[in-house]
Amino acid sequence: MGVKKLITVLLVMVLAAVKMMAAPEPFQRLDSLINAQPQIVVEKQARLARLKADLTNQSSAVNRYQLLRQLYEEYAAFQYDSAYAYVTECMKLATSMGDNRLINESRLNLAHILSTACLMDKASQTLAQVDTARLSTDQLILYYRTKTDLLIYQAEYMQGTRYAEEYVERLINLRRYTTNLDVPRDNVNYQLTVAECLADSGLSRQAISLLEDLMQHYHSGDRLYSIITSTMSFHFGQLGDKEKQMQYLIKSAESDLEGCIRENTSLRAIADRLFDEGDIDRAYRYMRVAVDDANFYGTRLRNIQASHIVPKILSAYQTKQERNHRNMMWLLVIISLIALLLVVGVVAIYQLFKRYRRLNEQKKLINEQLRQVNAQLGDTVGQLHESNGLLREREQLKEQYIARFLTLSSRFIDRGEEQRKALYRLYRDRKTEDLVRELKSTHFGAENTKLFYENFDHAFLNIYPNFVDEVNKLLQEDGKIEVKQGKRLTTESRVLALIRIGITDNQSIANILRASLTTIYTYRSKLKARALSKDDFESQVKEIDG
């Protein structure tokens, strides 16, 4: 395999890895929220701690009930065990107070939390204890909404069995019944039920329109915002609009993460969709977060749902990891070969430089001999012309070698043994994200560029040690090139050095010096402006010798 082909293969693999790991635009905020989840949980726990402290210091039964209800609401979508404990305390306190409104409210909340835990019979029994005749209009719609949610959970739990359709049919009938209740039409639970009833009748566009209006009253992080956007995603899916379906799934998942909502389904649904689209790595990361949330929340339903998806994603992820491992081994082999070629190239260039020095010494000796022969023999003009021809040939050879050195140095400047070792260590430690970050970094290329400049300066000044001084003789007094202490050539003097060895095209100079075409054009224009003879300044530079 040739050097060019090896370099091409390496670049393709590196670019593919970077593209694979880069977050597409729709997922950037979702990924940042996943990364920020530990801090969001800390803030959530701090809020819970303040409520618990207020509860400890509160003696009023009414106020204690309000704090207990707030704690339940905070835990309802965060952690099942705690939510169940606080709603139970609400029930006890409401019973001791003899307040039927609070008793019914607590029963409805208890039925809801039992539904999320897949304790369907217990939830049904709790709802059966509610005296609907004593419910306020808001509580009445919440009662039927809770029954609707219970049927949804039962249908999800029975999914894949012959009983699922029975629960779906019951669910549709209950929604229709609920929409005919004499309750306030601006109630959010009523409007959600109306939207679902529209969708049941095949009017998904009208359902989406209603939900879009409803969504304006909530913001990301609210539980209802998560529910609305998740529902809209489902309706778009029914319409076959995959793009909008994913868009609202992402909104719902972002809201779940922002609001620290652990009882969720959107992130798992995104992972399933990404798996079908072939984005295995992202599907695996999202599914892992979804499983962690389900385990933290502590109910069976979400774990059961995740268990149907996790094995296929995990299997595909492991297969891809094995394939990446093989690709990485090939990448390391290619890098090793390039490093070997670089070493061979450096050795060859060193030998060429030694030859350049010898040729330069020979040139000085021949010049001295020619001057002596010219003073003594006037009839040796022919021999002198022949010798000058030989010198010009050697000059051309010297310039050819310098140009070849620059081309080789430029080609291998982004490769090196140090990067191979660093990449191998990252691979060995299985720091895949660090490996990608290192491959994307420009730091190594900048160091190699600096090394390239040092080698170029050293090589060129070995052949033309007085080059800067000779150039300054062609420039005005206030426009001379100043080389700072510790540096050999400046950028503008490197431009002139390339012109001296025959590289005059702006694009070629820009490529070699890693600069823009505009920058090179500006340098050349400014140098001409400072020259004593502007018209033939560059021609004079080409004639500089030694």
Coordinates of C-alpha atoms in Angstrom, one line a residue, residues 93-413:
L93 CA -54.2 13.6 58.2
A94 CA -57.3 14.4 56.0
T95 CA -59.2 11.6 57.7
S96 CA -58.3 12.9 61.2
M97 CA -59.4 16.3 60.1
G98 CA -62.7 14.9 58.8
D99 CA -62.4 17.0 55.6
N100 CA -64.1 15.1 52.8
R101 CA -62.6 17.3 50.1
L102 CA -59.1 16.6 51.2
I103 CA -59.9 12.9 51.8
N104 CA -61.1 12.6 48.1
E105 CA -58.1 14.5 46.9
S106 CA -55.8 12.2 48.8
R107 CA -57.6 9.1 47.5
L108 CA -57.2 10.3 43.9
N109 CA -53.5 11.0 44.4
L110 CA -53.1 7.6 46.0
A111 CA -54.9 5.9 43.1
H112 CA -52.6 7.7 40.7
I113 CA -49.4 6.6 42.5
L114 CA -50.6 3.1 42.8
S115 CA -51.3 3.0 39.1
T116 CA -47.7 4.1 38.2
A117 CA -46.5 1.2 40.4
C118 CA -48.6 -1.3 38.5
L119 CA -50.7 -2.0 41.6
M120 CA -53.8 -2.0 39.4
D121 CA -56.1 -3.8 41.8
K122 CA -55.2 -1.5 44.7
A123 CA -55.6 1.6 42.5
S124 CA -59.1 0.3 41.4
Q125 CA -60.1 -0.4 45.0
T126 CA -59.0 3.1 46.0
L127 CA -60.9 4.8 43.2
A128 CA -64.0 2.7 44.2
Q129 CA -63.9 4.3 47.6
V130 CA -64.2 7.8 46.2
D131 CA -67.7 9.3 46.6
T132 CA -68.1 11.0 43.2
A133 CA -71.2 12.8 44.5
R134 CA -69.1 14.8 46.9
L135 CA -66.4 15.7 44.4
S136 CA -66.0 19.3 43.1
T137 CA -66.0 19.8 39.4
D138 CA -62.2 19.9 39.2
Q139 CA -62.0 16.8 41.4
L140 CA -64.6 15.0 39.2
I141 CA -62.6 15.5 36.0
L142 CA -59.4 14.5 37.9
Y143 CA -61.3 11.4 39.1
Y144 CA -62.1 10.3 35.5
R145 CA -58.6 11.4 34.4
T146 CA -57.1 9.1 37.0
K147 CA -59.4 6.2 35.8
T148 CA -58.2 7.0 32.3
D149 CA -54.5 6.9 33.4
L150 CA -55.2 3.6 35.2
L151 CA -56.6 2.1 31.9
I152 CA -53.5 3.4 30.0
Y153 CA -51.1 1.7 32.5
Q154 CA -53.2 -1.5 32.3
A155 CA -53.1 -1.4 28.5
E156 CA -49.3 -0.8 28.5
Y157 CA -48.8 -3.6 31.1
M158 CA -50.9 -6.0 28.9
Q159 CA -49.3 -4.9 25.7
G160 CA -48.6 -7.9 23.5
T161 CA -51.4 -10.0 25.0
R162 CA -55.0 -10.5 23.9
Y163 CA -56.3 -8.5 26.8
A164 CA -54.6 -5.2 25.7
E165 CA -57.4 -4.5 23.1
E166 CA -60.0 -4.9 25.8
Y167 CA -58.4 -2.2 27.9
V168 CA -57.9 0.1 24.9
E169 CA -61.6 -0.2 24.1
R170 CA -62.6 0.6 27.6
L171 CA -60.2 3.5 27.6
I172 CA -61.8 5.0 24.4
N173 CA -65.3 4.6 25.9
L174 CA -64.3 6.3 29.2
R175 CA -62.7 9.2 27.3
R176 CA -66.0 9.8 25.3
Y177 CA -68.0 9.6 28.5
T178 CA -65.7 12.1 30.2
T179 CA -66.0 14.7 27.4
N180 CA -69.8 14.8 28.0
L181 CA -69.4 15.7 31.7
D182 CA -70.7 19.0 33.0
V183 CA -67.3 20.4 34.1
P184 CA -65.3 23.5 33.3
R185 CA -64.1 23.3 29.7
D186 CA -60.8 25.2 30.5
N187 CA -59.7 22.4 32.9
V188 CA -56.3 21.0 31.7
N189 CA -57.3 17.4 32.4
Y190 CA -60.5 17.9 30.5
Q191 CA -58.7 19.4 27.5
L192 CA -56.2 16.5 27.5
T193 CA -59.1 14.1 27.4
V194 CA -60.8 16.0 24.6
A195 CA -57.5 15.9 22.6
E196 CA -57.2 12.2 23.1
C197 CA -60.9 11.6 22.2
L198 CA -60.3 13.6 18.9
A199 CA -57.3 11.4 18.1
D200 CA -59.4 8.3 18.9
S201 CA -61.8 9.5 16.2
G202 CA -59.0 9.9 13.7
L203 CA -58.9 13.7 14.1
S204 CA -55.2 13.8 15.1
R205 CA -54.6 17.3 13.4
Q206 CA -57.3 18.8 15.6
A207 CA -55.9 17.1 18.7
I208 CA -52.5 18.4 17.9
S209 CA -53.8 22.0 17.5
L210 CA -55.6 21.8 20.8
L211 CA -52.4 20.5 22.5
E212 CA -50.3 23.2 20.9
D213 CA -52.6 25.9 22.5
L214 CA -52.5 24.1 25.8
M215 CA -48.7 23.8 25.7
Q216 CA -48.3 27.6 25.7
H217 CA -49.4 27.6 29.4
Y218 CA -46.5 25.5 30.6
H219 CA -42.8 25.4 30.2
S220 CA -40.1 22.8 29.9
G221 CA -39.6 21.1 33.3
D222 CA -43.3 20.9 34.2
R223 CA -44.8 17.5 34.4
L224 CA -47.8 18.6 32.3
Y225 CA -45.4 20.0 29.6
S226 CA -43.7 16.6 29.4
I227 CA -47.1 14.8 29.1
I228 CA -48.4 17.2 26.4
T229 CA -45.3 17.0 24.3
S230 CA -45.2 13.3 24.6
T231 CA -48.8 13.0 23.6
M232 CA -48.2 15.3 20.6
S233 CA -45.3 13.1 19.6
F234 CA -47.6 10.1 19.6
H235 CA -50.2 11.9 17.4
F236 CA -47.5 13.0 14.9
G237 CA -46.4 9.4 14.8
Q238 CA -49.9 8.3 14.0
L239 CA -49.9 10.8 11.1
G240 CA -46.6 9.4 9.8
D241 CA -44.6 12.6 10.5
K242 CA -41.5 11.0 11.8
E243 CA -39.6 14.3 12.0
K244 CA -42.2 16.0 14.2
Q245 CA -42.6 12.8 16.2
M246 CA -38.9 12.8 17.1
Q247 CA -38.9 16.6 17.7
Y248 CA -41.6 16.4 20.3
L249 CA -40.2 13.3 21.9
I250 CA -37.0 15.2 22.4
K251 CA -38.9 18.2 23.9
S252 CA -40.6 15.7 26.3
A253 CA -37.4 14.1 27.3
E254 CA -35.7 17.5 27.8
S255 CA -38.6 18.5 30.1
D256 CA -38.3 15.2 32.1
L257 CA -34.6 15.8 32.6
E258 CA -35.0 19.5 33.4
G259 CA -37.8 18.8 35.9
C260 CA -36.0 15.8 37.4
I261 CA -39.0 13.6 36.3
R262 CA -37.9 10.0 36.7
E263 CA -41.3 8.4 35.9
N264 CA -40.9 8.9 32.1
T265 CA -41.0 7.1 28.7
S266 CA -39.7 9.6 26.2
L267 CA -36.0 9.0 26.5
R268 CA -36.6 5.3 26.2
A269 CA -38.7 5.8 23.1
I270 CA -36.0 8.0 21.6
A271 CA -33.4 5.3 22.2
D272 CA -35.7 2.7 20.5
R273 CA -36.1 5.0 17.5
L274 CA -32.4 5.8 17.3
F275 CA -31.6 2.0 17.4
D276 CA -33.9 1.5 14.4
E277 CA -32.1 4.3 12.6
G278 CA -28.7 2.7 13.2
D279 CA -27.4 5.3 15.8
I280 CA -26.3 2.5 18.2
D281 CA -24.0 4.6 20.5
R282 CA -26.5 7.3 21.2
A283 CA -29.3 4.7 21.6
Y284 CA -27.2 2.9 24.2
R285 CA -26.4 6.0 26.1
Y286 CA -30.0 7.2 26.2
M287 CA -31.3 3.7 27.1
R288 CA -28.8 3.5 30.0
V289 CA -30.2 6.8 31.4
A290 CA -33.8 5.6 30.9
V291 CA -33.1 2.4 32.8
D292 CA -31.3 4.3 35.6
D293 CA -34.4 6.6 35.9
A294 CA -36.7 3.6 36.0
N295 CA -34.6 1.9 38.7
F296 CA -34.4 5.1 40.7
Y297 CA -38.2 5.7 40.5
G298 CA -38.8 2.1 41.7
T299 CA -41.8 0.7 39.8
R300 CA -42.1 -2.4 37.7
L301 CA -43.8 -1.1 34.6
R302 CA -41.0 1.1 33.2
N303 CA -38.4 -1.7 34.0
I304 CA -40.6 -4.2 32.2
Q305 CA -41.0 -1.9 29.1
A306 CA -37.2 -1.2 29.1
S307 CA -36.4 -4.9 29.4
H308 CA -37.9 -5.5 25.9
I309 CA -35.6 -3.0 24.3
V310 CA -32.3 -3.2 26.3
P311 CA -31.2 -6.6 25.1
K312 CA -31.3 -5.7 21.4
I313 CA -29.5 -2.3 22.0
L314 CA -26.9 -3.9 24.3
S315 CA -26.2 -6.7 21.8
A316 CA -25.9 -4.2 18.9
Y317 CA -23.7 -1.9 21.0
Q318 CA -21.4 -4.8 22.0
T319 CA -21.1 -5.9 18.3
K320 CA -20.3 -2.3 17.3
Q321 CA -17.7 -2.1 20.1
E322 CA -16.0 -5.2 18.8
R323 CA -16.0 -3.8 15.3
N324 CA -14.6 -0.5 16.6
H325 CA -11.9 -2.5 18.4
R326 CA -10.9 -4.1 15.1
N327 CA -10.9 -0.8 13.3
M328 CA -8.8 0.7 16.1
M329 CA -6.2 -2.0 15.7
W330 CA -6.0 -1.3 12.0
L331 CA -5.7 2.4 12.8
L332 CA -2.8 1.8 15.1
V333 CA -1.1 -0.4 12.5
I334 CA -1.5 2.4 9.9
I335 CA -0.2 5.1 12.3
S336 CA 2.8 2.8 13.1
L337 CA 3.5 2.5 9.4
I338 CA 3.3 6.2 8.9
A339 CA 5.5 6.8 11.8
L340 CA 8.1 4.4 10.4
L341 CA 7.9 6.1 7.0
L342 CA 8.4 9.5 8.8
V343 CA 11.5 8.2 10.5
V344 CA 12.9 6.9 7.2
G345 CA 12.0 10.3 5.6
V346 CA 13.8 12.2 8.4
V347 CA 16.9 10.1 8.0
A348 CA 16.9 10.5 4.3
I349 CA 16.5 14.3 4.6
Y350 CA 19.3 14.4 7.1
Q351 CA 21.6 12.6 4.6
L352 CA 20.5 15.1 1.9
F353 CA 21.4 18.0 4.2
K354 CA 24.8 16.6 4.7
R355 CA 25.2 16.4 1.0
Y356 CA 24.0 20.0 0.6
R357 CA 26.6 21.2 3.1
R358 CA 29.3 19.4 1.1
L359 CA 28.1 20.9 -2.1
N360 CA 28.1 24.3 -0.6
E361 CA 31.7 23.9 0.5
Q362 CA 32.6 22.6 -2.9
K363 CA 30.9 25.6 -4.4
K364 CA 33.0 28.1 -2.4
L365 CA 36.2 26.2 -3.2
I366 CA 35.4 26.2 -6.9
N367 CA 34.6 29.9 -6.8
E368 CA 38.0 30.6 -5.3
Q369 CA 39.7 28.5 -7.8
L370 CA 37.8 30.2 -10.7
R371 CA 38.8 33.6 -9.4
Q372 CA 42.5 32.6 -9.3
V373 CA 42.3 31.0 -12.8
N374 CA 40.6 34.0 -14.2
A375 CA 43.3 36.3 -12.9
Q376 CA 46.1 34.1 -14.3
L377 CA 44.5 32.8 -17.5
G378 CA 42.5 34.9 -19.8
D379 CA 42.0 32.1 -22.3
T380 CA 40.0 29.9 -20.0
V381 CA 36.6 31.6 -20.6
G382 CA 35.2 28.4 -22.1
Q383 CA 36.2 26.4 -19.0
L384 CA 34.7 29.1 -16.8
H385 CA 31.4 29.0 -18.7
E386 CA 31.4 25.2 -18.3
S387 CA 32.1 25.5 -14.6
N388 CA 29.3 28.1 -14.2
G389 CA 26.9 25.8 -15.9
L390 CA 27.9 23.1 -13.4
L391 CA 27.2 25.5 -10.6
R392 CA 23.8 26.4 -12.0
E393 CA 23.0 22.7 -12.3
R394 CA 24.0 22.3 -8.6
E395 CA 21.9 25.3 -7.6
Q396 CA 18.9 23.7 -9.4
L397 CA 19.6 20.4 -7.6
K398 CA 19.9 22.2 -4.3
E399 CA 16.6 24.0 -4.8
Q400 CA 15.0 20.8 -6.0
Y401 CA 16.0 19.1 -2.7
I402 CA 14.8 21.9 -0.6
A403 CA 11.4 21.9 -2.4
R404 CA 11.2 18.1 -1.9
F405 CA 12.0 18.5 1.8
L406 CA 9.3 21.1 2.2
T407 CA 6.8 18.8 0.5
L408 CA 7.7 15.8 2.6
S409 CA 7.7 17.9 5.9
S410 CA 4.3 19.3 5.0
R411 CA 2.9 15.9 4.2
F412 CA 4.0 14.3 7.5
I413 CA 3.7 17.3 9.7

